[in-house]
């Protein structure tokens, strides 16, 4: 029975060549070998037909062969070939590195896209303080392009305040006298501005409208109206000056100065009753009206622009005295801001704005 030992050895050695055997696999192999050999002993006993010999032979043969199988296994399969069952290795994955978080830099739009900050409105005192004050009539021509320009007051004793807007050839003069005639005697052409009483530019009423409607011819008055016949607040229209005194020429060849203006401008200013006494509306519409008058005069080559203070007459100001000061200051500030813009726009031109009032000049 042990003859074919070399064959078993070869078979076991062949199986022992497996690279890895666990304890469980080794035990199962030994038990299977003993069971197979024990069954073989039983078969031999059955063939011998002796019951006692069958049992004894089976037990003896099975036990001996089981032990023999273990000895054979230990002899041909050393312990170093039996290893512990290890769990299947988990494939190692590289732990991704967390990138450092970089705070985004604040995005600043290019200068062309940055909206400009609105300029703060300078007060009346701040505006006048930044201008060149002129205390003598003899100094007025020195701020123009030529000292030879004839420029003086028709009334030598007239009171006035005068300034020059820096880096320009623009003068601002506040004086007293009637609006219907020129306050300055000059070789520069002039325009006179009337504050219309209504949007239809009707005659009469109060303020400059009543005075000028009695001086201007009817045809000139009608021609000064806009084509639509309606003049809205902040708008103006003009025509060539024609008054009722036809004996006095416009140009005086002896003095080489103008006796009369060359242009008549009508403008519509805001009334407090139409805007709930809101001084902001007064400023906004007066500013628009002043600029419109300046542009209209310059368009027709008028270098002297004689104006009243817009929205300052009795039917234009608020009825409540407490609101009148704020309203009038808004009209003044609108004039100064419009003057400053016009002067800087036409800094190369000789321009003179004359603000006239009765009985005394308006102070700033």
Coordinates of C-alpha atoms in Angstrom, one line a residue:
X1 CA 0.0 0.0 0.0
X2 CA 2.9 2.3 0.7
X3 CA 4.7 1.2 -2.5
X4 CA 3.6 4.0 -4.7
X5 CA 5.2 6.4 -2.2
X6 CA 7.2 8.1 -4.9
X7 CA 4.1 8.8 -6.9
X8 CA 2.4 10.3 -3.8
X9 CA 5.5 12.3 -3.1
X10 CA 5.7 13.6 -6.6
X11 CA 2.0 14.5 -6.4
X12 CA 2.3 16.2 -3.1
X13 CA 5.4 18.0 -4.1
X14 CA 3.7 19.2 -7.2
X15 CA 0.8 20.5 -5.1
X16 CA 3.2 22.0 -2.5
X17 CA 4.7 24.1 -5.3
X18 CA 1.7 26.3 -5.0
X19 CA 3.0 29.6 -4.0
X20 CA 0.7 30.2 -1.0
X21 CA -1.2 27.8 1.4
X22 CA -3.3 29.0 4.3
X23 CA -4.0 27.1 7.6
X24 CA -7.5 26.4 6.5
X25 CA -6.4 24.9 3.2
X26 CA -3.7 22.7 4.9
X27 CA -6.3 21.3 7.4
X28 CA -8.8 20.5 4.7
X29 CA -6.1 18.7 2.6
X30 CA -5.1 16.5 5.6
X31 CA -8.7 15.5 6.5
X32 CA -9.6 14.8 2.9
X33 CA -6.5 12.5 2.6
X34 CA -7.4 10.6 5.8
X35 CA -11.1 10.2 4.7
X36 CA -10.1 8.9 1.3
X37 CA -7.7 6.4 2.7
X38 CA -10.2 5.3 5.4
X39 CA -12.8 4.6 2.8
X40 CA -10.3 2.6 0.9
X41 CA -9.7 0.4 4.0
X42 CA -13.5 -0.1 4.3
X43 CA -13.7 -1.2 0.7
X44 CA -10.9 -3.7 1.3
X45 CA -12.7 -5.2 4.4
X46 CA -16.0 -5.5 2.5
X47 CA -14.2 -7.4 -0.2
X48 CA -12.8 -9.8 2.5
X49 CA -16.5 -10.4 3.8
X50 CA -15.4 -10.4 7.5
X51 CA -17.4 -8.0 9.5
X52 CA -15.0 -7.6 12.5
X53 CA -12.1 -7.3 10.2
X54 CA -14.0 -4.7 8.2
X55 CA -14.5 -2.5 11.2
X56 CA -11.1 -3.0 12.7
X57 CA -9.4 -2.7 9.4
X58 CA -11.4 0.5 8.6
X59 CA -10.6 2.2 11.9
X60 CA -7.0 1.1 12.0
X61 CA -6.4 1.8 8.4
X62 CA -8.3 5.2 8.5
X63 CA -6.5 6.4 11.6
X64 CA -3.1 5.2 10.4
X65 CA -3.5 6.7 7.0
X66 CA -4.8 10.0 8.5
X67 CA -1.7 10.2 10.7
X68 CA 0.4 9.1 7.7
X69 CA -1.2 11.8 5.6
X70 CA -0.4 14.5 8.2
X71 CA 3.2 13.2 8.5
X72 CA 3.5 13.1 4.8
X73 CA 2.1 16.7 4.5
X74 CA 4.4 18.0 7.2
X75 CA 7.4 16.3 5.5
X76 CA 6.7 17.4 2.0
X77 CA 5.0 20.8 2.8
X78 CA 7.2 22.7 5.3
X79 CA 5.5 25.3 7.6
X80 CA 7.1 28.2 5.9
X81 CA 4.9 27.4 2.9
X82 CA 1.8 27.8 5.1
X83 CA 1.0 31.5 5.6
X84 CA -1.7 33.3 7.3
X85 CA -4.6 34.3 5.2
X86 CA -4.2 37.9 4.6
X87 CA -6.9 40.2 3.5
X88 CA -6.8 41.2 -0.1
X89 CA -4.7 44.4 -0.2
X90 CA -6.6 47.5 -0.9
X91 CA -5.1 49.3 -3.8
X92 CA -3.5 52.4 -2.5
X93 CA -4.7 55.6 -4.0
X94 CA -2.7 58.7 -4.0
X95 CA -4.3 61.3 -1.7
X96 CA -4.9 64.3 -3.8
X97 CA -3.3 67.5 -2.5
X98 CA -5.8 70.2 -1.6
X99 CA -4.7 73.3 -3.5
X100 CA -4.2 76.4 -1.5
X101 CA -7.1 78.7 -1.7
X102 CA -6.2 82.0 -3.2
X103 CA -8.4 84.9 -2.4
X104 CA -9.4 86.6 -5.6
X105 CA -8.2 90.1 -6.0
X106 CA -10.9 92.7 -6.1
X107 CA -11.9 93.5 -9.6
X108 CA -11.5 97.1 -10.4
X109 CA -13.2 98.4 -13.6
X110 CA -11.1 100.3 -16.0
X111 CA -11.1 104.1 -15.5
X112 CA -13.4 104.6 -18.5
X113 CA -16.1 102.5 -16.8
X114 CA -15.9 104.1 -13.4
X115 CA -18.8 106.6 -13.2
X116 CA -17.5 110.0 -12.2
X117 CA -18.5 111.2 -8.8
X118 CA -21.0 114.1 -8.9
X119 CA -19.4 117.4 -8.2
X120 CA -20.7 119.0 -5.0
X121 CA -22.5 122.2 -5.5
X122 CA -20.4 125.1 -4.4
X123 CA -22.2 127.7 -2.4
X124 CA -22.6 131.3 -3.5
X125 CA -19.7 132.5 -1.3
X126 CA -17.4 129.7 -2.5
X127 CA -18.1 130.5 -6.1
X128 CA -17.5 134.3 -5.8
X129 CA -14.4 133.7 -3.5
X130 CA -12.7 131.7 -6.3
X131 CA -13.1 134.5 -8.9
X132 CA -11.0 137.6 -9.5
X133 CA -12.6 140.6 -7.9
X134 CA -12.5 143.8 -9.8
X135 CA -12.9 147.0 -7.8
X136 CA -12.4 149.7 -10.5
X137 CA -14.1 150.3 -13.9
X138 CA -10.7 151.1 -15.4
X139 CA -9.5 147.6 -14.7
X140 CA -12.4 145.9 -16.6
X141 CA -10.8 146.0 -20.1
X142 CA -7.6 144.4 -18.7
X143 CA -9.3 141.1 -18.3
X144 CA -10.4 141.0 -21.9
X145 CA -8.4 140.0 -25.0
X146 CA -7.5 143.7 -25.7
X147 CA -7.2 146.7 -23.5
X148 CA -8.4 148.8 -26.4
X149 CA -12.0 147.5 -26.1
X150 CA -14.3 150.4 -25.1
X151 CA -16.0 149.5 -21.9
X152 CA -17.5 151.8 -19.3
X153 CA -20.7 152.5 -17.4
X154 CA -23.2 154.9 -19.0
X155 CA -23.8 156.2 -15.5
X156 CA -20.4 157.0 -14.1
X157 CA -21.7 157.0 -10.5
X158 CA -23.4 153.6 -10.9
X159 CA -22.7 151.1 -8.1
X160 CA -21.5 147.7 -9.1
X161 CA -19.7 144.5 -8.2
X162 CA -17.5 142.9 -10.8
X163 CA -15.5 139.6 -11.1
X164 CA -13.5 137.8 -13.7
X165 CA -13.7 134.0 -14.0
X166 CA -10.1 132.8 -13.7
X167 CA -8.4 131.6 -16.9
X168 CA -11.1 133.1 -19.1
X169 CA -12.0 136.4 -20.7
X170 CA -15.4 136.5 -19.1
X171 CA -16.6 139.3 -16.8
X172 CA -19.6 139.2 -14.5
X173 CA -21.0 142.6 -13.4
X174 CA -23.8 143.2 -11.0
X175 CA -25.2 146.7 -11.2
X176 CA -28.3 148.8 -10.9
X177 CA -30.6 150.4 -13.5
X178 CA -33.5 149.6 -15.8
X179 CA -33.3 146.4 -17.9
X180 CA -34.7 148.1 -21.1
X181 CA -31.5 150.1 -21.8
X182 CA -27.9 149.1 -21.8
X183 CA -25.9 149.6 -18.6
X184 CA -22.6 149.5 -20.3
X185 CA -21.2 151.6 -23.1
X186 CA -19.1 149.4 -25.2
X187 CA -17.9 148.5 -28.7
X188 CA -19.1 144.9 -28.2
X189 CA -22.6 143.9 -29.4
X190 CA -25.1 143.1 -26.7
X191 CA -28.4 141.3 -26.0
X192 CA -31.1 142.0 -23.5
X193 CA -33.0 139.2 -21.9
X194 CA -36.7 139.4 -20.8
X195 CA -38.3 137.0 -18.3
X196 CA -41.6 136.2 -20.0
X197 CA -44.7 136.5 -17.9
X198 CA -46.3 133.3 -19.3
X199 CA -45.6 130.4 -21.6
X200 CA -47.5 132.3 -24.4
X201 CA -45.2 135.3 -24.0
X202 CA -48.0 137.7 -23.4
X203 CA -47.4 141.4 -22.7
X204 CA -47.9 143.2 -19.5
X205 CA -47.8 141.8 -16.1
X206 CA -44.9 142.7 -13.8
X207 CA -41.1 142.7 -13.7
X208 CA -39.1 143.0 -16.9
X209 CA -42.0 141.8 -19.0
X210 CA -44.1 144.9 -18.3
X211 CA -41.3 147.3 -19.0
X212 CA -39.9 145.7 -22.1
X213 CA -43.3 145.1 -23.7
X214 CA -43.8 148.9 -23.7
X215 CA -40.3 149.5 -25.3
X216 CA -40.2 146.7 -27.9
X217 CA -42.3 147.0 -31.1
X218 CA -45.2 144.7 -31.5
X219 CA -43.6 143.0 -34.5
X220 CA -40.4 142.4 -32.6
X221 CA -42.3 141.0 -29.7
X222 CA -44.2 138.5 -31.9
X223 CA -41.0 137.6 -33.8
X224 CA -39.3 136.8 -30.5
X225 CA -41.8 134.0 -29.7
X226 CA -40.9 130.4 -30.6
X227 CA -42.6 128.9 -33.6
X228 CA -44.8 126.8 -31.5
X229 CA -46.0 130.0 -29.7
X230 CA -45.3 128.4 -26.3
X231 CA -42.2 128.9 -24.2
X232 CA -41.6 126.2 -21.5
X233 CA -39.6 126.8 -18.3
X234 CA -35.9 126.7 -19.1
X235 CA -36.3 127.6 -22.8
X236 CA -35.7 130.7 -24.7
X237 CA -36.1 132.3 -28.2
X238 CA -34.8 135.5 -29.7
X239 CA -35.0 138.0 -32.6
X240 CA -33.3 141.1 -33.8
X241 CA -33.8 144.1 -31.5
X242 CA -36.4 146.7 -32.6
X243 CA -37.7 149.3 -30.2
X244 CA -40.1 152.2 -30.6
X245 CA -37.4 154.9 -30.6
X246 CA -36.4 154.9 -34.3
X247 CA -34.5 158.1 -34.0
X248 CA -31.6 156.7 -32.0
X249 CA -29.4 154.5 -34.1
X250 CA -28.0 151.2 -32.9
X251 CA -24.4 152.1 -33.5
X252 CA -22.8 155.4 -32.6
X253 CA -20.1 156.2 -35.1
X254 CA -18.7 159.0 -33.1
X255 CA -18.0 157.1 -29.9
X256 CA -17.7 153.7 -31.8
X257 CA -20.0 152.1 -29.3
X258 CA -23.5 150.6 -29.3
X259 CA -26.4 152.7 -28.3
X260 CA -28.8 149.8 -28.3
X261 CA -28.6 146.0 -28.1
X262 CA -28.7 143.9 -31.3
X263 CA -30.7 141.0 -29.9
X264 CA -33.9 140.6 -27.9
X265 CA -34.2 137.3 -26.0
X266 CA -37.3 135.9 -24.2
X267 CA -36.9 133.2 -21.6
X268 CA -39.3 131.3 -19.4
X269 CA -38.3 131.0 -15.7
X270 CA -40.0 128.8 -13.1
X271 CA -42.7 130.2 -10.8
X272 CA -42.8 129.0 -7.2
X273 CA -46.6 128.4 -7.4
X274 CA -46.1 125.9 -10.2
X275 CA -43.4 123.9 -8.3
X276 CA -44.8 123.9 -4.7
X277 CA -42.1 126.4 -3.7
X278 CA -39.4 123.8 -4.3
X279 CA -36.0 125.6 -4.4
X280 CA -34.4 122.5 -6.1
X281 CA -36.7 123.0 -9.0
X282 CA -35.9 126.7 -9.0
X283 CA -32.2 125.9 -9.3
X284 CA -32.6 123.2 -11.9
X285 CA -34.8 125.3 -14.3
X286 CA -33.0 128.6 -13.7
X287 CA -29.7 126.9 -14.5
X288 CA -31.1 125.5 -17.7
X289 CA -32.6 128.9 -18.6
X290 CA -29.4 130.8 -18.0
X291 CA -27.4 128.4 -20.2
X292 CA -30.0 128.6 -22.9
X293 CA -29.8 132.4 -22.9
X294 CA -26.0 132.5 -23.0
X295 CA -25.9 130.0 -25.9
X296 CA -28.5 132.0 -27.8
X297 CA -26.6 135.2 -27.4
X298 CA -23.2 133.7 -28.4
X299 CA -24.9 132.1 -31.4
X300 CA -25.9 135.5 -32.7
X301 CA -22.4 137.1 -31.9
X302 CA -23.5 139.0 -28.8
X303 CA -20.7 139.4 -26.4
X304 CA -22.6 141.4 -23.7
X305 CA -25.6 139.7 -22.2
X306 CA -27.8 141.9 -19.9
X307 CA -30.1 139.9 -17.7
X308 CA -32.3 140.2 -14.6
X309 CA -32.2 137.7 -11.8
X310 CA -34.6 135.0 -13.0
X311 CA -37.6 134.0 -10.9
X312 CA -37.1 136.9 -8.5
X313 CA -40.2 139.0 -9.3
X314 CA -43.2 139.2 -7.0
X315 CA -45.3 136.7 -8.9
X316 CA -42.4 134.2 -9.3
X317 CA -41.3 133.9 -5.6
X318 CA -43.1 131.9 -2.9
X319 CA -45.9 133.7 -1.0
X320 CA -44.5 132.6 2.4
X321 CA -41.6 134.9 3.4
X322 CA -39.8 132.0 5.1
X323 CA -39.4 130.3 1.8
X324 CA -38.4 133.3 -0.3
X325 CA -34.8 133.4 0.8
X326 CA -34.1 129.8 -0.2
X327 CA -35.8 130.4 -3.5
X328 CA -33.8 133.5 -4.4
X329 CA -30.5 131.9 -3.3
X330 CA -31.2 129.0 -5.6
X331 CA -31.7 131.4 -8.5
X332 CA -28.4 133.2 -7.6
X333 CA -26.5 129.9 -7.4
X334 CA -27.9 128.7 -10.7
X335 CA -26.7 131.9 -12.3
X336 CA -23.1 131.6 -10.9
X337 CA -22.9 127.9 -11.9
X338 CA -24.2 128.6 -15.4
X339 CA -21.7 131.5 -15.7
X340 CA -18.8 129.4 -14.7
X341 CA -19.7 126.7 -17.2
X342 CA -20.2 129.1 -20.0
X343 CA -17.0 131.0 -19.2
X344 CA -14.9 127.8 -19.3
X345 CA -16.5 126.5 -22.4
X346 CA -15.8 129.8 -24.3
X347 CA -12.6 130.8 -22.4
X348 CA -11.1 132.3 -25.5
X349 CA -14.0 134.7 -26.1
X350 CA -14.6 138.1 -24.7
X351 CA -17.9 137.7 -22.8
X352 CA -19.6 140.1 -20.3
X353 CA -22.7 139.2 -18.3
X354 CA -24.4 142.2 -16.8
X355 CA -26.9 141.5 -14.0
X356 CA -29.1 144.6 -13.5
X357 CA -31.6 145.3 -10.7
X358 CA -33.4 148.3 -9.2
X359 CA -32.9 150.2 -7.0
X360 CA -29.5 148.6 -6.1
X361 CA -27.2 145.9 -7.3
X362 CA -27.8 142.3 -6.2
X363 CA -25.0 141.3 -3.8
X364 CA -23.3 137.9 -3.7

